[in-house]
Amino acid sequence: MSRSSYPLIFERSRPGRTGCDLPPLDVPALEGLIPEGLVARVTLPLPEVAEVDVVRHYTNLSRRNFGVDNGFYPLGSCTMKYNPKLNEEVSALFDGLHPLADDDCAMGAIRLMAELERQLCAITGFDKFTLQPAAGAHGELTGLMLIRAYHDMRQDFNRNVMLVPDSAHGTNPASAVMAGFETRELVSAPDGGIDLEALRAACGPDTAGLMLTNPSTLGLFEKNIVEVAHIVHEAGGLLYYDGANLNAVMGVARPADMGFDVMHINLHKTFSTPHGGGGPGSGPVGVTAELIPYLPYPVVMMGGAGTASLDYDRPLSIGKVKGFYGNFAVMARAYAYILSLGAEGLREASQNAVLNANYVMNALRDVYDVPHERICMHECVLAPTKRMLDNGVHTTDIAKTLIDYGYHPPTIYFPLIVHEAIMIEPTESESRETLDGFIAAMREIARVALEEPGRLHASPATTPVGRPDEVQAARKPVVRFCE
Ligand SMILES: *Cc1c(COP(=O)(O)O)cnc(C)c1O
């Protein structure tokens, strides 16, 4: 929509026009209660508009947005599954609760946290969770601080190296550095998994631990995980599980059984909270029994007969990592989601997520490059073929063209170890018809890439903003609508 057909709400403003009538004051006005210097005497520059202008303005803005509520959103590594609206109702039940309320008045909320923790323990095999961290990356930092506390408590002060595979999400090395570790990168084996010889060579008396997501960001299950865990433990290190890909294995395999010592879960991904646009999230951290003493305080304790309590007496705790108890509304949604699916439903969700990703990969493998020829888990990684690249068609062009077909682009150029990666995570929410529509669009784009490649450089053509110069957009962002 051009700017002239879509005025700013300020441009719609007409002096004296109003969207609501306030009743006259029916109590005496109190002059002098607020010190004169603090009282605003200027008229605020707010738009003066009728109710219908406001409604149209925001409705039109919302139509420029894209989310799972408008269409297929196969953003790899982000698990953009459908978020049942029931979860919103459940979290809204707690709207009136104040974070400073006495525990006795907040018993339902504390009990919900205790129950959620018990569910997460059952799903992952860990012994205890903290629900405080606000997102996956925050969970990583928390988990790494727990690993540091564990080594320190054993007077093992020289373990400063965190091993991170080259397929890892960027937050892994960043969190390791924030937690005060040095990172050592593990180059992946040709099949995308951990190279056991490289791992053995990298392990030593300075190894604090290994961070791994399984399945990896390539959508591949680390089939040597038991051996990997053995090698790291032998060297005296601990294993951190980045749980962002838990949607592939819920109800099927448990990270604690694979040999991991610490993990985070991205509740907003696996357990459905709307998270496009950056939050709020929740990144609970689970640990084995040895690490429980170091968990952030307060820890939630299950009581009898519908009760639960908060324990602040934690002398070895790493301290608090978040104000109050974490993002409670996200916990409430996860709790509702887990209860509505049940154990069997969660397993089915993972199985369908894996099935959908393999369906997409197999339907596209003859027209795109598949860098790792293996059965994938909940997401698949493709790339443009050499002929497309020779034609000047890059992953960006494919992603931008998908927008014109009505699809949110997949994750692109990640993982970094796949040249021109296109990472597709359909999730379990999508029907066969939706997947077929997406597959048809991808196949059509592949055809155009070979026959009329120039067309793909003009996309997207259907959005308010076309294709910006990405370097300029990053270096000199213009974020104001008007000059
Ligand atoms: C999303 C993601 C993270 C980071 O999680 P946030 O909740 O966005 O902080 C870490 N690792 C992987 C593999 C992810 O996909």
XYZ file of C-alpha atoms and ligand atoms in Angstrom:
498
model
C 0.000 0.000 0.000
C 1.497 3.371 -0.925
C 2.006 5.891 1.769
C -0.623 8.281 0.331
C -3.336 5.656 0.556
C -2.225 4.822 4.051
C -1.874 8.011 6.109
C -0.345 8.044 9.567
C -2.851 8.320 12.389
C -1.408 11.804 12.972
C -2.238 12.727 9.386
C -5.849 11.682 9.983
C -6.030 14.004 12.995
C -8.534 16.931 12.857
C -8.713 19.494 15.680
C -11.561 18.752 18.053
C -12.416 15.342 16.662
C -12.676 12.759 19.404
C -13.190 9.047 19.833
C -14.637 9.084 23.353
C -16.543 11.419 25.677
C -15.393 11.606 29.265
C -18.143 12.397 31.773
C -17.783 15.680 33.659
C -15.894 15.515 36.942
C -18.330 14.631 39.746
C -15.867 15.182 42.610
C -14.144 18.459 43.622
C -10.973 19.117 41.602
C -7.948 19.112 43.943
C -5.587 21.948 43.142
C -2.125 22.009 44.638
C -1.930 18.325 45.534
C 0.778 17.718 42.956
C 3.664 20.229 43.080
C 3.215 22.821 40.328
C 6.502 21.976 38.586
C 5.373 18.387 38.042
C 2.010 19.157 36.464
C 1.922 19.048 32.665
C 0.224 22.191 31.350
C 0.928 21.612 27.668
C -1.498 19.881 25.385
C 0.004 16.535 24.444
C 0.496 16.125 20.688
C -1.922 13.210 20.424
C -3.919 12.514 17.266
C -7.511 13.742 17.385
C -9.502 11.034 15.648
C -12.871 9.335 15.745
C -13.251 5.790 17.005
C -13.671 4.424 13.493
C -10.329 5.989 12.469
C -8.598 4.281 15.379
C -10.176 0.914 14.617
C -9.270 1.109 10.920
C -5.766 2.307 11.654
C -4.912 -0.596 13.926
C -6.811 -3.178 11.906
C -4.883 -2.140 8.786
C -1.591 -2.232 10.662
C -2.360 -5.718 11.938
C -2.981 -6.881 8.367
C 0.586 -5.984 7.478
C 1.755 -8.465 10.061
C 2.418 -12.137 9.475
C 2.061 -14.820 12.118
C 0.921 -18.411 12.561
C -2.615 -17.040 12.736
C -2.415 -15.926 9.081
C -0.364 -18.597 7.433
C 2.352 -21.223 7.275
C 5.469 -20.124 9.154
C 8.225 -22.727 8.593
C 11.010 -20.788 10.328
C 13.637 -23.415 11.132
C 14.923 -23.744 14.716
C 12.065 -21.561 15.987
C 9.182 -24.070 16.257
C 6.467 -21.665 15.114
C 3.688 -24.103 15.924
C 0.061 -23.138 16.377
C -0.617 -21.668 19.814
C -4.012 -22.905 21.028
C -6.160 -20.000 22.211
C -7.166 -22.066 25.244
C -3.695 -21.330 26.632
C -4.442 -17.608 26.568
C -7.562 -18.146 28.641
C -5.639 -20.201 31.173
C -2.869 -17.642 31.554
C -5.456 -14.841 31.816
C -6.923 -16.571 34.903
C -3.877 -15.253 36.772
C -4.114 -11.664 35.492
C -4.962 -10.195 38.855
C -2.086 -11.791 40.737
C 0.573 -9.433 42.082
C 4.161 -10.717 42.158
C 4.535 -9.437 45.715
C 1.432 -11.292 46.948
C 2.010 -13.495 49.993
C 2.670 -17.134 49.131
C -0.596 -18.087 50.828
C -2.535 -15.845 48.430
C -0.622 -17.149 45.399
C -0.849 -20.833 46.207
C -2.515 -21.702 42.898
C 0.287 -20.071 40.928
C 3.039 -21.655 43.008
C 1.351 -25.020 42.706
C 1.140 -24.548 38.928
C 4.907 -23.938 38.848
C 5.517 -27.065 40.945
C 3.286 -29.158 38.670
C 4.881 -27.766 35.518
C 8.294 -28.591 36.923
C 7.160 -32.152 37.565
C 5.890 -32.447 33.994
C 9.177 -31.116 32.598
C 11.114 -33.616 34.736
C 8.963 -36.442 33.350
C 9.478 -35.297 29.751
C 13.252 -34.816 30.005
C 14.353 -37.238 32.741
C 15.968 -34.512 34.858
C 15.600 -34.320 38.637
C 14.739 -30.670 39.137
C 14.094 -27.467 37.178
C 14.316 -23.753 37.759
C 11.633 -21.821 35.901
C 13.314 -18.418 36.266
C 15.242 -17.867 33.012
C 13.404 -15.641 30.531
C 14.403 -17.388 27.288
C 16.577 -20.103 25.818
C 19.719 -17.994 25.728
C 19.129 -16.925 29.335
C 18.727 -20.602 30.231
C 22.079 -21.310 28.583
C 23.769 -18.650 30.693
C 22.096 -20.016 33.828
C 23.047 -23.615 32.986
C 26.660 -22.655 32.320
C 26.810 -20.801 35.639
C 25.613 -24.042 37.271
C 28.406 -25.968 35.524
C 30.910 -23.373 36.744
C 29.542 -23.673 40.308
C 29.835 -27.463 40.125
C 33.504 -27.378 39.114
C 34.312 -24.632 41.623
C 32.709 -26.576 44.461
C 35.028 -29.465 43.615
C 38.015 -27.098 43.733
C 38.474 -27.852 40.048
C 39.337 -24.307 39.034
C 41.128 -24.882 35.718
C 38.189 -26.033 33.652
C 37.735 -22.995 31.441
C 36.956 -24.477 28.041
C 33.446 -25.038 26.721
C 33.294 -27.225 23.610
C 30.784 -26.090 20.972
C 30.182 -27.806 17.614
C 30.320 -25.656 14.476
C 26.645 -26.443 13.820
C 25.587 -24.771 17.097
C 23.150 -21.898 17.408
C 25.006 -18.611 17.832
C 23.672 -18.181 21.346
C 25.730 -21.197 22.532
C 29.221 -19.716 22.114
C 27.901 -16.277 23.116
C 26.474 -17.622 26.394
C 29.682 -19.560 27.078
C 31.732 -16.383 26.725
C 29.279 -14.422 28.909
C 29.603 -17.118 31.562
C 33.385 -16.625 31.506
C 34.417 -19.685 29.481
C 36.661 -19.896 26.489
C 35.012 -21.707 23.585
C 36.615 -24.415 21.475
C 34.860 -25.196 18.204
C 34.340 -28.810 17.118
C 34.297 -29.269 13.356
C 31.424 -31.588 12.394
C 31.961 -34.936 10.687
C 30.896 -35.176 7.012
C 27.555 -36.746 8.042
C 26.777 -33.650 10.147
C 27.368 -35.391 13.495
C 30.096 -35.041 16.116
C 33.519 -36.220 14.934
C 34.457 -38.541 17.821
C 38.196 -38.336 17.127
C 38.056 -34.542 17.088
C 36.074 -34.629 20.335
C 38.638 -36.911 22.017
C 41.436 -34.630 20.865
C 39.630 -31.524 22.156
C 38.889 -32.966 25.614
C 41.345 -32.577 28.461
C 41.870 -31.307 31.995
C 40.664 -27.853 30.909
C 37.291 -29.153 29.624
C 34.380 -27.643 31.535
C 31.767 -29.171 29.287
C 30.178 -29.607 25.881
C 27.098 -27.774 24.602
C 24.995 -29.748 22.186
C 21.550 -29.708 20.713
C 20.147 -33.077 19.730
C 18.788 -33.215 17.100
C 21.315 -30.690 15.877
C 20.495 -27.515 13.985
C 20.921 -29.597 10.821
C 17.804 -31.499 11.921
C 19.921 -34.619 12.462
C 19.912 -36.883 15.498
C 23.363 -37.382 17.065
C 23.433 -41.153 16.946
C 26.722 -41.400 18.868
C 25.361 -39.417 21.784
C 26.054 -42.109 24.389
C 29.693 -42.312 23.275
C 29.916 -38.496 23.143
C 28.645 -38.277 26.731
C 31.115 -40.936 27.820
C 34.091 -39.098 26.302
C 33.152 -35.762 27.907
C 32.431 -37.306 31.318
C 35.688 -39.281 31.229
C 37.521 -36.007 30.754
C 35.698 -34.557 33.795
C 33.364 -32.257 31.852
C 29.582 -31.925 31.942
C 27.104 -32.016 29.055
C 24.755 -29.149 28.331
C 21.661 -29.860 26.228
C 20.288 -26.976 24.205
C 16.618 -27.994 24.298
C 15.413 -25.739 21.479
C 14.842 -28.833 19.344
C 12.905 -30.755 21.981
C 9.910 -30.684 19.636
C 11.559 -33.536 17.743
C 11.889 -35.966 20.655
C 9.206 -35.261 23.301
C 7.807 -38.505 24.607
C 10.294 -40.478 22.505
C 13.746 -39.875 24.024
C 14.858 -38.065 27.167
C 17.984 -35.865 27.254
C 18.921 -37.046 30.766
C 18.946 -40.649 29.488
C 21.300 -39.610 26.689
C 23.834 -38.570 29.356
C 23.212 -34.827 29.590
C 23.659 -33.091 32.952
C 21.943 -29.739 32.324
C 19.428 -28.497 29.779
C 17.153 -25.621 28.959
C 13.722 -25.859 27.393
C 12.322 -23.047 25.259
C 8.766 -23.182 26.623
C 7.680 -20.599 24.048
C 8.811 -22.910 21.228
C 7.991 -26.472 22.233
C 5.091 -25.717 24.525
C 3.374 -23.010 22.491
C 3.531 -19.346 23.383
C 3.321 -16.809 20.539
C 6.948 -15.744 20.061
C 7.405 -14.196 16.657
C 8.942 -10.784 17.222
C 10.967 -11.675 20.232
C 9.155 -12.580 23.387
C 8.328 -12.850 26.171
C 9.717 -16.351 26.513
C 10.683 -18.777 29.198
C 13.781 -20.966 29.387
C 13.519 -23.367 32.348
C 16.757 -25.169 33.219
C 16.737 -28.805 34.303
C 19.560 -30.551 36.139
C 20.607 -33.908 37.502
C 20.607 -34.386 41.284
C 24.267 -33.340 41.661
C 23.546 -29.823 40.422
C 20.357 -29.124 42.406
C 22.136 -27.266 45.238
C 23.339 -24.572 42.803
C 19.963 -23.775 41.210
C 18.775 -20.157 41.395
C 16.633 -19.378 44.432
C 13.810 -19.557 45.334
C 13.205 -23.135 44.249
C 9.649 -24.389 44.087
C 8.805 -27.347 46.308
C 5.750 -29.531 45.884
C 3.730 -29.911 49.098
C 0.885 -32.242 50.007
C -2.843 -31.692 49.423
C -2.681 -29.122 46.637
C 0.020 -26.995 48.256
C 3.506 -25.936 47.191
C 6.114 -23.608 48.629
C 9.094 -21.468 47.718
C 12.426 -22.315 49.334
C 14.814 -19.383 49.728
C 17.285 -21.179 51.990
C 19.771 -22.245 49.334
C 23.306 -21.530 50.584
C 25.053 -22.886 47.464
C 22.720 -21.216 44.945
C 24.186 -19.174 42.082
C 21.611 -16.527 43.096
C 18.581 -15.125 41.337
C 18.716 -14.814 37.563
C 15.415 -12.970 37.026
C 13.065 -10.707 38.923
C 10.396 -12.540 40.901
C 9.772 -16.033 39.458
C 10.268 -15.707 35.701
C 7.669 -15.142 32.961
C 4.726 -16.754 34.660
C 2.197 -16.304 31.818
C 4.416 -18.409 29.537
C 4.568 -21.127 32.204
C 0.770 -21.131 32.479
C 0.443 -21.588 28.711
C 2.959 -24.451 28.720
C 1.121 -26.102 31.592
C -2.207 -25.879 29.740
C -0.603 -27.179 26.549
C 1.018 -30.171 28.251
C -2.179 -31.096 30.097
C -4.356 -30.769 27.009
C -2.110 -33.029 24.915
C -1.172 -35.516 27.626
C 1.787 -37.886 27.399
C 0.450 -39.657 24.329
C -0.416 -36.369 22.598
C 3.064 -34.941 23.172
C 4.667 -38.012 21.638
C 2.315 -37.767 18.665
C 3.168 -34.073 18.250
C 6.878 -34.934 17.956
C 6.211 -37.820 15.602
C 4.087 -35.637 13.343
C 6.661 -32.836 13.424
C 9.301 -35.329 12.219
C 6.948 -36.810 9.626
C 6.083 -33.365 8.226
C 9.740 -32.350 7.888
C 10.624 -35.575 6.080
C 7.577 -35.178 3.819
C 8.724 -31.690 2.772
C 12.352 -32.764 2.324
C 11.440 -35.747 0.165
C 9.031 -33.729 -1.965
C 11.762 -31.186 -2.748
C 14.911 -33.306 -2.969
C 14.801 -33.622 -6.777
C 14.733 -29.832 -7.304
C 16.875 -28.540 -4.394
C 20.170 -29.664 -2.974
C 19.986 -31.847 0.176
C 23.406 -31.462 1.833
C 22.973 -34.361 4.298
C 21.245 -37.368 2.804
C 19.735 -38.787 5.991
C 16.308 -39.099 7.527
C 15.803 -35.745 9.226
C 14.109 -34.970 12.515
C 11.674 -32.049 12.967
C 13.359 -29.799 10.412
C 15.268 -30.196 7.190
C 18.071 -28.227 5.602
C 18.061 -27.644 1.840
C 20.108 -25.391 -0.433
C 19.823 -24.028 -3.973
C 21.314 -26.329 -6.615
C 24.526 -25.420 -8.409
C 22.530 -24.580 -11.535
C 20.428 -22.090 -9.577
C 23.532 -20.478 -8.107
C 25.134 -20.346 -11.579
C 21.972 -18.549 -12.714
C 22.508 -15.920 -10.027
C 19.678 -17.192 -7.828
C 20.561 -17.246 -4.143
C 18.782 -18.353 -1.007
C 17.675 -14.751 -0.353
C 15.842 -14.699 -3.704
C 14.009 -17.938 -2.908
C 13.035 -16.698 0.570
C 11.835 -13.292 -0.692
C 9.784 -14.919 -3.454
C 8.041 -17.208 -0.957
C 6.595 -14.065 0.646
C 4.736 -13.333 -2.604
C 3.257 -16.835 -2.453
C 1.907 -16.040 1.030
C 4.442 -17.984 3.092
C 6.771 -16.777 5.798
C 10.295 -17.628 4.619
C 12.175 -20.451 6.307
C 15.332 -19.704 8.296
C 18.085 -18.878 5.816
C 21.897 -18.844 5.886
C 21.805 -20.908 9.106
C 23.292 -23.301 10.099
C 26.456 -21.601 8.969
C 28.171 -24.826 7.941
C 25.754 -25.323 5.032
C 26.454 -22.942 2.140
C 23.261 -20.968 1.293
C 21.217 -22.979 3.825
C 17.400 -23.034 3.712
C 16.160 -24.491 6.988
C 12.531 -25.579 7.041
C 10.620 -26.525 10.194
C 6.973 -27.211 9.325
C 5.960 -28.312 12.878
C 3.212 -30.802 13.664
C 0.444 -28.200 13.367
C 0.227 -28.216 9.570
C -2.067 -30.308 7.436
C -1.020 -32.256 4.368
C -2.818 -29.681 2.174
C -0.818 -26.801 3.668
C 2.442 -28.683 3.180
C 1.472 -29.523 -0.404
C 0.770 -25.846 -1.095
C 4.182 -24.861 0.245
C 5.889 -27.650 -1.690
C 4.165 -26.504 -4.884
C 5.393 -22.943 -4.306
C 8.963 -24.134 -3.669
C 8.873 -26.268 -6.833
C 7.511 -23.391 -8.885
C 10.281 -21.131 -7.568
C 12.841 -23.804 -8.475
C 11.450 -23.877 -12.033
C 11.574 -20.080 -12.361
C 15.125 -20.113 -10.971
C 16.215 -22.211 -13.938
C 14.028 -20.702 -16.676
C 13.597 -17.004 -15.832
C 15.985 -16.340 -12.931
C 15.739 -12.547 -13.237
C 12.143 -12.617 -12.028
C 13.191 -13.791 -8.585
C 15.312 -10.703 -7.964
C 12.235 -8.458 -7.947
C 10.465 -10.158 -5.028
C 8.682 -9.450 -2.820
C 6.243 -7.407 -4.878
C 3.164 -7.801 -2.641
C 4.433 -6.193 0.585
C 4.347 -2.518 1.726
C 8.162 -2.521 1.650
C 9.843 -4.360 -1.224
C 13.429 -5.485 -1.043
C 15.579 -3.082 0.951
C 19.317 -2.752 0.498
C 20.142 -5.023 3.420
C 23.556 -3.516 4.104
C 22.109 0.003 4.226
C 19.129 -1.238 6.227
C 21.499 -2.632 8.849
C 23.989 0.257 8.830
C 21.596 3.186 8.405
C 18.158 1.955 9.415
C 15.299 4.342 8.653
C 12.794 3.430 11.316
C 10.612 6.562 11.168
C 7.679 6.645 8.813
C 8.127 10.340 8.028
C 11.211 12.604 7.816
C 15.928 -20.470 19.613
C 17.200 -21.155 19.905
C 18.027 -20.730 20.969
C 17.785 -19.453 21.740
O 16.577 -19.426 22.386
P 15.821 -18.055 22.748
O 14.623 -18.483 23.491
O 15.524 -17.378 21.440
O 16.767 -17.241 23.575
C 19.149 -21.485 21.253
N 19.472 -22.582 20.536
C 18.711 -22.997 19.493
C 19.116 -24.235 18.737
C 17.557 -22.292 19.141
O 16.813 -22.702 18.100
